[in-house]
Amino acid sequence: GENVEQHPSTLSVQEGDSAVIKCTYSDSASNYFPWYKQELGKGPQLIIDIRSNVGEKKDQRIAVTLNKTAKHFSLHITETQPEDSAVYFCAASRNQFYFGTGTSLTVIP
Amino acid sequence: DVKVTQSSRYLVKRTGEKVFLECVQDMDHENMFWYRQDPGLGLRLIYFSYDVKMKEKGDIPEGYSVSREKKERFSLILESASTNQTSMYLCASSTPLGGRGRAETQYFGPGTRLLVL
């Protein structure tokens, strides 16, 4: 089955700096790569996703890049704000979702 | 907006008890899922369902069963709770697979934190 690895497990950045979280996957047939944000005491919420026919996607301060050849994809958050502090999960999917183990992001004011 | 609700935010049960976790979605989604979330392990799929009265085992089904009597409702059952089932349980729903096996976005509920003593 698919294996998704996510790094780093924890990340601290100063407010206004950028944050990058990276994931790798093993199954070349995976074709959908969502990113979720989970705030304390809440369920994961989709923040951005990308399909395998696209290399990059942006939504305001958030962007995702996909390198199918290398089988890795990354989440980029620019101009970080304290409310970006949360746990972020990547996933890779062809039908079933396989999740990374999460990155706890702390934005220091 | 998609809304997935779970019957309880927190539950405390004793070893050996039968536990029901309920999940309801209001978007007429065919697919529903149950995951457990543990620190350092991410989200692991327990069971899923593609239709009413239909269920499929996920990666860690042992000790669990499910019921889907209505399209909007998917229940997770712990037949005899054990301490190693202490966890956060997350329900999700999605539309069916798109063309050429295209995966679709899963929408999650707020989670139920279960403590088994």
mmCIF file of C-alpha atoms in Angstrom:
data_model
loop_
_atom_site.group_PDB
_atom_site.id
_atom_site.type_symbol
_atom_site.label_atom_id
_atom_site.label_comp_id
_atom_site.label_asym_id
_atom_site.label_seq_id
_atom_site.Cartn_x
_atom_site.Cartn_y
_atom_site.Cartn_z
ATOM 1 C CA GLY A 1 0.000 0.000 0.000
ATOM 2 C CA GLU A 2 0.858 3.669 -0.012
ATOM 3 C CA ASN A 3 3.353 5.106 2.475
ATOM 4 C CA VAL A 4 3.344 8.825 3.203
ATOM 5 C CA GLU A 5 6.152 10.465 5.146
ATOM 6 C CA GLN A 6 5.877 14.015 6.452
ATOM 7 C CA HIS A 7 8.602 16.349 7.731
ATOM 8 C CA PRO A 8 9.241 18.099 9.990
ATOM 9 C CA SER A 9 7.137 16.877 12.882
ATOM 10 C CA THR A 10 7.392 20.262 14.605
ATOM 11 C CA LEU A 11 8.091 23.689 13.158
ATOM 12 C CA SER A 12 8.402 27.086 14.837
ATOM 13 C CA VAL A 13 8.572 30.290 12.815
ATOM 14 C CA GLN A 14 8.437 33.984 13.581
ATOM 15 C CA GLU A 15 5.300 35.803 12.567
ATOM 16 C CA GLY A 16 5.662 37.034 9.005
ATOM 17 C CA ASP A 17 8.153 34.353 7.998
ATOM 18 C CA SER A 18 7.391 31.476 5.640
ATOM 19 C CA ALA A 19 6.755 27.869 6.626
ATOM 20 C CA VAL A 20 7.353 24.828 4.444
ATOM 21 C CA ILE A 21 6.151 21.293 5.167
ATOM 22 C CA LYS A 22 7.203 18.398 2.973
ATOM 23 C CA CYS A 23 5.670 15.014 2.213
ATOM 24 C CA THR A 24 6.821 12.060 0.166
ATOM 25 C CA TYR A 25 4.714 9.183 -1.104
ATOM 26 C CA SER A 26 5.487 5.761 -2.502
ATOM 27 C CA ASP A 27 2.638 4.817 -4.857
ATOM 28 C CA SER A 28 3.086 6.419 -8.273
ATOM 29 C CA ALA A 29 -0.629 5.799 -8.952
ATOM 30 C CA SER A 30 -1.674 8.294 -6.259
ATOM 31 C CA ASN A 31 -3.402 11.176 -7.999
ATOM 32 C CA TYR A 32 -4.834 13.422 -5.313
ATOM 33 C CA PHE A 33 -2.916 15.254 -2.593
ATOM 34 C CA PRO A 34 -4.914 17.249 -0.021
ATOM 35 C CA TRP A 35 -3.591 19.218 2.928
ATOM 36 C CA TYR A 36 -5.555 19.530 6.149
ATOM 37 C CA LYS A 37 -5.256 21.908 9.082
ATOM 38 C CA GLN A 38 -6.310 20.709 12.507
ATOM 39 C CA GLU A 39 -6.746 23.182 15.314
ATOM 40 C CA LEU A 40 -6.814 22.088 18.930
ATOM 41 C CA GLY A 41 -10.004 20.200 19.749
ATOM 42 C CA LYS A 42 -11.293 20.241 16.176
ATOM 43 C CA GLY A 43 -11.413 17.901 13.224
ATOM 44 C CA PRO A 44 -9.107 18.337 10.202
ATOM 45 C CA GLN A 45 -10.193 20.976 7.706
ATOM 46 C CA LEU A 46 -9.155 20.951 4.075
ATOM 47 C CA ILE A 47 -7.036 24.002 3.255
ATOM 48 C CA ILE A 48 -5.729 23.210 -0.216
ATOM 49 C CA ASP A 49 -5.414 20.251 -2.545
ATOM 50 C CA ILE A 50 -3.704 19.369 -5.799
ATOM 51 C CA ARG A 51 -4.224 16.710 -8.423
ATOM 52 C CA SER A 52 -1.503 14.863 -10.263
ATOM 53 C CA ASN A 53 -2.016 16.734 -13.538
ATOM 54 C CA VAL A 54 -0.995 20.040 -11.889
ATOM 55 C CA GLY A 55 2.426 21.092 -10.605
ATOM 56 C CA GLU A 56 1.478 23.998 -8.366
ATOM 57 C CA LYS A 57 -1.601 25.586 -6.872
ATOM 58 C CA LYS A 58 -1.992 28.789 -4.851
ATOM 59 C CA ASP A 59 -4.681 30.190 -2.634
ATOM 60 C CA GLN A 60 -3.738 33.549 -1.120
ATOM 61 C CA ARG A 61 -0.922 32.849 1.388
ATOM 62 C CA ILE A 62 -0.980 29.083 0.870
ATOM 63 C CA ALA A 63 0.562 27.141 -1.992
ATOM 64 C CA VAL A 64 1.180 23.491 -2.743
ATOM 65 C CA THR A 65 3.760 22.099 -5.158
ATOM 66 C CA LEU A 66 3.887 18.585 -6.558
ATOM 67 C CA ASN A 67 6.834 16.769 -8.096
ATOM 68 C CA LYS A 68 5.456 13.518 -9.520
ATOM 69 C CA THR A 69 8.836 12.266 -10.676
ATOM 70 C CA ALA A 70 10.349 12.552 -7.218
ATOM 71 C CA LYS A 71 7.034 11.630 -5.541
ATOM 72 C CA HIS A 72 6.994 14.550 -3.179
ATOM 73 C CA PHE A 73 4.721 17.489 -2.501
ATOM 74 C CA SER A 74 5.049 20.487 -0.228
ATOM 75 C CA LEU A 75 2.883 23.036 1.558
ATOM 76 C CA HIS A 76 4.115 26.623 1.608
ATOM 77 C CA ILE A 77 2.613 29.233 3.926
ATOM 78 C CA THR A 78 3.845 32.784 3.437
ATOM 79 C CA GLU A 79 3.514 35.759 5.800
ATOM 80 C CA THR A 80 2.596 33.464 8.659
ATOM 81 C CA GLN A 81 0.208 34.688 11.345
ATOM 82 C CA PRO A 82 -0.435 33.383 14.879
ATOM 83 C CA GLU A 83 -3.744 31.895 13.715
ATOM 84 C CA ASP A 84 -1.775 29.626 11.362
ATOM 85 C CA SER A 85 -0.588 27.735 14.463
ATOM 86 C CA ALA A 86 -2.065 24.230 14.194
ATOM 87 C CA VAL A 87 -1.229 20.682 13.151
ATOM 88 C CA TYR A 88 -1.023 20.175 9.391
ATOM 89 C CA PHE A 89 -1.523 16.823 7.675
ATOM 90 C CA CYS A 90 -0.749 15.807 4.134
ATOM 91 C CA ALA A 91 -2.401 12.887 2.386
ATOM 92 C CA ALA A 92 -1.931 10.936 -0.831
ATOM 93 C CA SER A 93 -4.768 9.104 -2.498
ATOM 94 C CA ARG A 94 -5.740 7.055 -5.509
ATOM 95 C CA ASN A 95 -8.960 5.932 -3.802
ATOM 96 C CA GLN A 96 -8.158 5.371 -0.128
ATOM 97 C CA PHE A 97 -6.498 8.262 1.716
ATOM 98 C CA TYR A 98 -3.094 7.731 3.327
ATOM 99 C CA PHE A 99 -2.066 10.421 5.776
ATOM 100 C CA GLY A 100 1.253 11.741 6.959
ATOM 101 C CA THR A 101 1.921 11.844 10.686
ATOM 102 C CA GLY A 102 1.391 15.592 10.976
ATOM 103 C CA THR A 103 3.434 18.750 11.537
ATOM 104 C CA SER A 104 2.793 20.931 14.553
ATOM 105 C CA LEU A 105 3.334 24.515 13.408
ATOM 106 C CA THR A 106 3.831 27.285 15.951
ATOM 107 C CA VAL A 107 3.904 30.888 14.779
ATOM 108 C CA ILE A 108 5.619 33.074 17.349
ATOM 109 C CA PRO A 109 4.211 36.619 17.559
ATOM 110 C CA ASP B 1 -20.993 23.971 3.395
ATOM 111 C CA VAL B 2 -20.516 20.313 4.175
ATOM 112 C CA LYS B 3 -21.369 19.486 7.728
ATOM 113 C CA VAL B 4 -20.277 16.305 9.463
ATOM 114 C CA THR B 5 -21.369 15.953 13.063
ATOM 115 C CA GLN B 6 -20.388 13.411 15.674
ATOM 116 C CA SER B 7 -22.631 12.548 18.574
ATOM 117 C CA SER B 8 -20.148 13.165 21.379
ATOM 118 C CA ARG B 9 -17.030 15.264 21.760
ATOM 119 C CA TYR B 10 -15.793 13.350 24.799
ATOM 120 C CA LEU B 11 -16.623 9.891 26.105
ATOM 121 C CA VAL B 12 -15.364 7.947 29.110
ATOM 122 C CA LYS B 13 -16.104 4.217 29.156
ATOM 123 C CA ARG B 14 -15.006 1.210 31.144
ATOM 124 C CA THR B 15 -13.164 -1.813 29.784
ATOM 125 C CA GLY B 16 -15.608 -4.346 28.366
ATOM 126 C CA GLU B 17 -18.400 -1.867 27.684
ATOM 127 C CA LYS B 18 -20.071 -1.687 24.289
ATOM 128 C CA VAL B 19 -19.510 1.739 22.775
ATOM 129 C CA PHE B 20 -21.410 3.442 19.949
ATOM 130 C CA LEU B 21 -19.993 6.420 18.096
ATOM 131 C CA GLU B 22 -22.421 8.126 15.755
ATOM 132 C CA CYS B 23 -21.690 10.250 12.716
ATOM 133 C CA VAL B 24 -24.144 12.183 10.552
ATOM 134 C CA GLN B 25 -23.463 14.144 7.356
ATOM 135 C CA ASP B 26 -25.874 16.508 5.638
ATOM 136 C CA MET B 27 -24.443 16.601 2.099
ATOM 137 C CA ASP B 28 -25.940 13.406 0.703
ATOM 138 C CA HIS B 29 -22.453 11.904 0.365
ATOM 139 C CA GLU B 30 -22.245 8.263 -0.623
ATOM 140 C CA ASN B 31 -18.911 7.594 1.078
ATOM 141 C CA MET B 32 -18.332 7.657 4.808
ATOM 142 C CA PHE B 33 -15.238 6.779 6.795
ATOM 143 C CA TRP B 34 -14.077 6.150 10.344
ATOM 144 C CA TYR B 35 -10.494 6.925 11.361
ATOM 145 C CA ARG B 36 -8.632 6.892 14.619
ATOM 146 C CA GLN B 37 -5.967 9.457 15.321
ATOM 147 C CA ASP B 38 -3.052 8.784 17.644
ATOM 148 C CA PRO B 39 0.050 10.911 18.302
ATOM 149 C CA GLY B 40 2.887 10.036 15.958
ATOM 150 C CA LEU B 41 0.708 7.693 13.908
ATOM 151 C CA GLY B 42 -1.465 10.153 12.029
ATOM 152 C CA LEU B 43 -4.910 9.067 10.874
ATOM 153 C CA ARG B 44 -5.562 5.384 10.314
ATOM 154 C CA LEU B 45 -8.611 4.040 8.512
ATOM 155 C CA ILE B 46 -10.816 1.676 10.520
ATOM 156 C CA TYR B 47 -13.808 1.092 8.233
ATOM 157 C CA PHE B 48 -15.501 2.789 5.340
ATOM 158 C CA SER B 49 -18.776 2.540 3.470
ATOM 159 C CA TYR B 50 -19.649 3.296 -0.137
ATOM 160 C CA ASP B 51 -23.375 2.838 0.229
ATOM 161 C CA VAL B 52 -26.167 2.049 2.631
ATOM 162 C CA LYS B 53 -25.728 -1.339 4.285
ATOM 163 C CA MET B 54 -22.323 -1.675 2.687
ATOM 164 C CA LYS B 55 -19.030 -1.717 4.609
ATOM 165 C CA GLU B 56 -15.386 -2.378 3.898
ATOM 166 C CA LYS B 57 -12.512 -2.955 6.301
ATOM 167 C CA GLY B 58 -9.788 -0.386 6.440
ATOM 168 C CA ASP B 59 -6.274 -0.854 7.771
ATOM 169 C CA ILE B 60 -7.124 -1.462 11.446
ATOM 170 C CA PRO B 61 -10.607 -3.011 11.737
ATOM 171 C CA GLU B 62 -9.859 -5.408 14.604
ATOM 172 C CA GLY B 63 -12.052 -4.772 17.624
ATOM 173 C CA TYR B 64 -14.472 -2.564 15.695
ATOM 174 C CA SER B 65 -17.626 -2.958 13.645
ATOM 175 C CA VAL B 66 -19.802 -0.466 11.771
ATOM 176 C CA SER B 67 -23.383 0.053 10.734
ATOM 177 C CA ARG B 68 -24.836 2.088 7.901
ATOM 178 C CA GLU B 69 -28.608 1.804 7.879
ATOM 179 C CA LYS B 70 -29.213 5.245 6.376
ATOM 180 C CA LYS B 71 -27.180 7.180 3.847
ATOM 181 C CA GLU B 72 -26.512 10.089 6.179
ATOM 182 C CA ARG B 73 -25.515 8.059 9.239
ATOM 183 C CA PHE B 74 -22.486 5.862 9.887
ATOM 184 C CA SER B 75 -21.933 4.283 13.286
ATOM 185 C CA LEU B 76 -18.755 2.850 14.750
ATOM 186 C CA ILE B 77 -19.170 0.143 17.370
ATOM 187 C CA LEU B 78 -16.632 -1.070 19.872
ATOM 188 C CA GLU B 79 -18.081 -4.440 20.884
ATOM 189 C CA SER B 80 -15.983 -4.701 24.058
ATOM 190 C CA ALA B 81 -13.916 -1.597 24.709
ATOM 191 C CA SER B 82 -10.292 -2.026 25.693
ATOM 192 C CA THR B 83 -7.754 0.475 26.989
ATOM 193 C CA ASN B 84 -5.814 0.368 23.710
ATOM 194 C CA GLN B 85 -8.880 1.821 22.004
ATOM 195 C CA THR B 86 -8.411 5.086 23.873
ATOM 196 C CA SER B 87 -8.029 7.528 21.024
ATOM 197 C CA MET B 88 -9.505 10.354 18.987
ATOM 198 C CA TYR B 89 -12.069 9.036 16.505
ATOM 199 C CA LEU B 90 -12.785 11.000 13.356
ATOM 200 C CA CYS B 91 -15.619 10.517 10.914
ATOM 201 C CA ALA B 92 -15.427 11.774 7.324
ATOM 202 C CA SER B 93 -17.601 11.796 4.228
ATOM 203 C CA SER B 94 -17.071 12.348 0.520
ATOM 204 C CA THR B 95 -18.706 12.023 -2.856
ATOM 205 C CA PRO B 96 -17.949 8.834 -4.818
ATOM 206 C CA LEU B 97 -14.761 8.359 -6.778
ATOM 207 C CA GLY B 98 -14.708 10.503 -9.896
ATOM 208 C CA GLY B 99 -13.764 9.410 -13.385
ATOM 209 C CA ARG B 100 -10.727 7.117 -13.797
ATOM 210 C CA GLY B 101 -10.639 6.368 -10.074
ATOM 211 C CA ARG B 102 -10.243 9.994 -9.153
ATOM 212 C CA ALA B 103 -10.256 10.484 -5.396
ATOM 213 C CA GLU B 104 -12.555 13.099 -3.928
ATOM 214 C CA THR B 105 -12.134 15.411 -0.954
ATOM 215 C CA GLN B 106 -13.018 14.017 2.443
ATOM 216 C CA TYR B 107 -14.756 16.282 4.946
ATOM 217 C CA PHE B 108 -14.220 15.592 8.618
ATOM 218 C CA GLY B 109 -16.312 15.901 11.726
ATOM 219 C CA PRO B 110 -14.992 17.483 14.955
ATOM 220 C CA GLY B 111 -13.924 14.144 16.437
ATOM 221 C CA THR B 112 -14.808 12.131 19.522
ATOM 222 C CA ARG B 113 -12.140 11.747 22.158
ATOM 223 C CA LEU B 114 -12.682 8.365 23.811
ATOM 224 C CA LEU B 115 -11.072 7.345 27.065
ATOM 225 C CA VAL B 116 -11.373 3.693 28.086
ATOM 226 C CA LEU B 117 -10.573 3.042 31.729
#
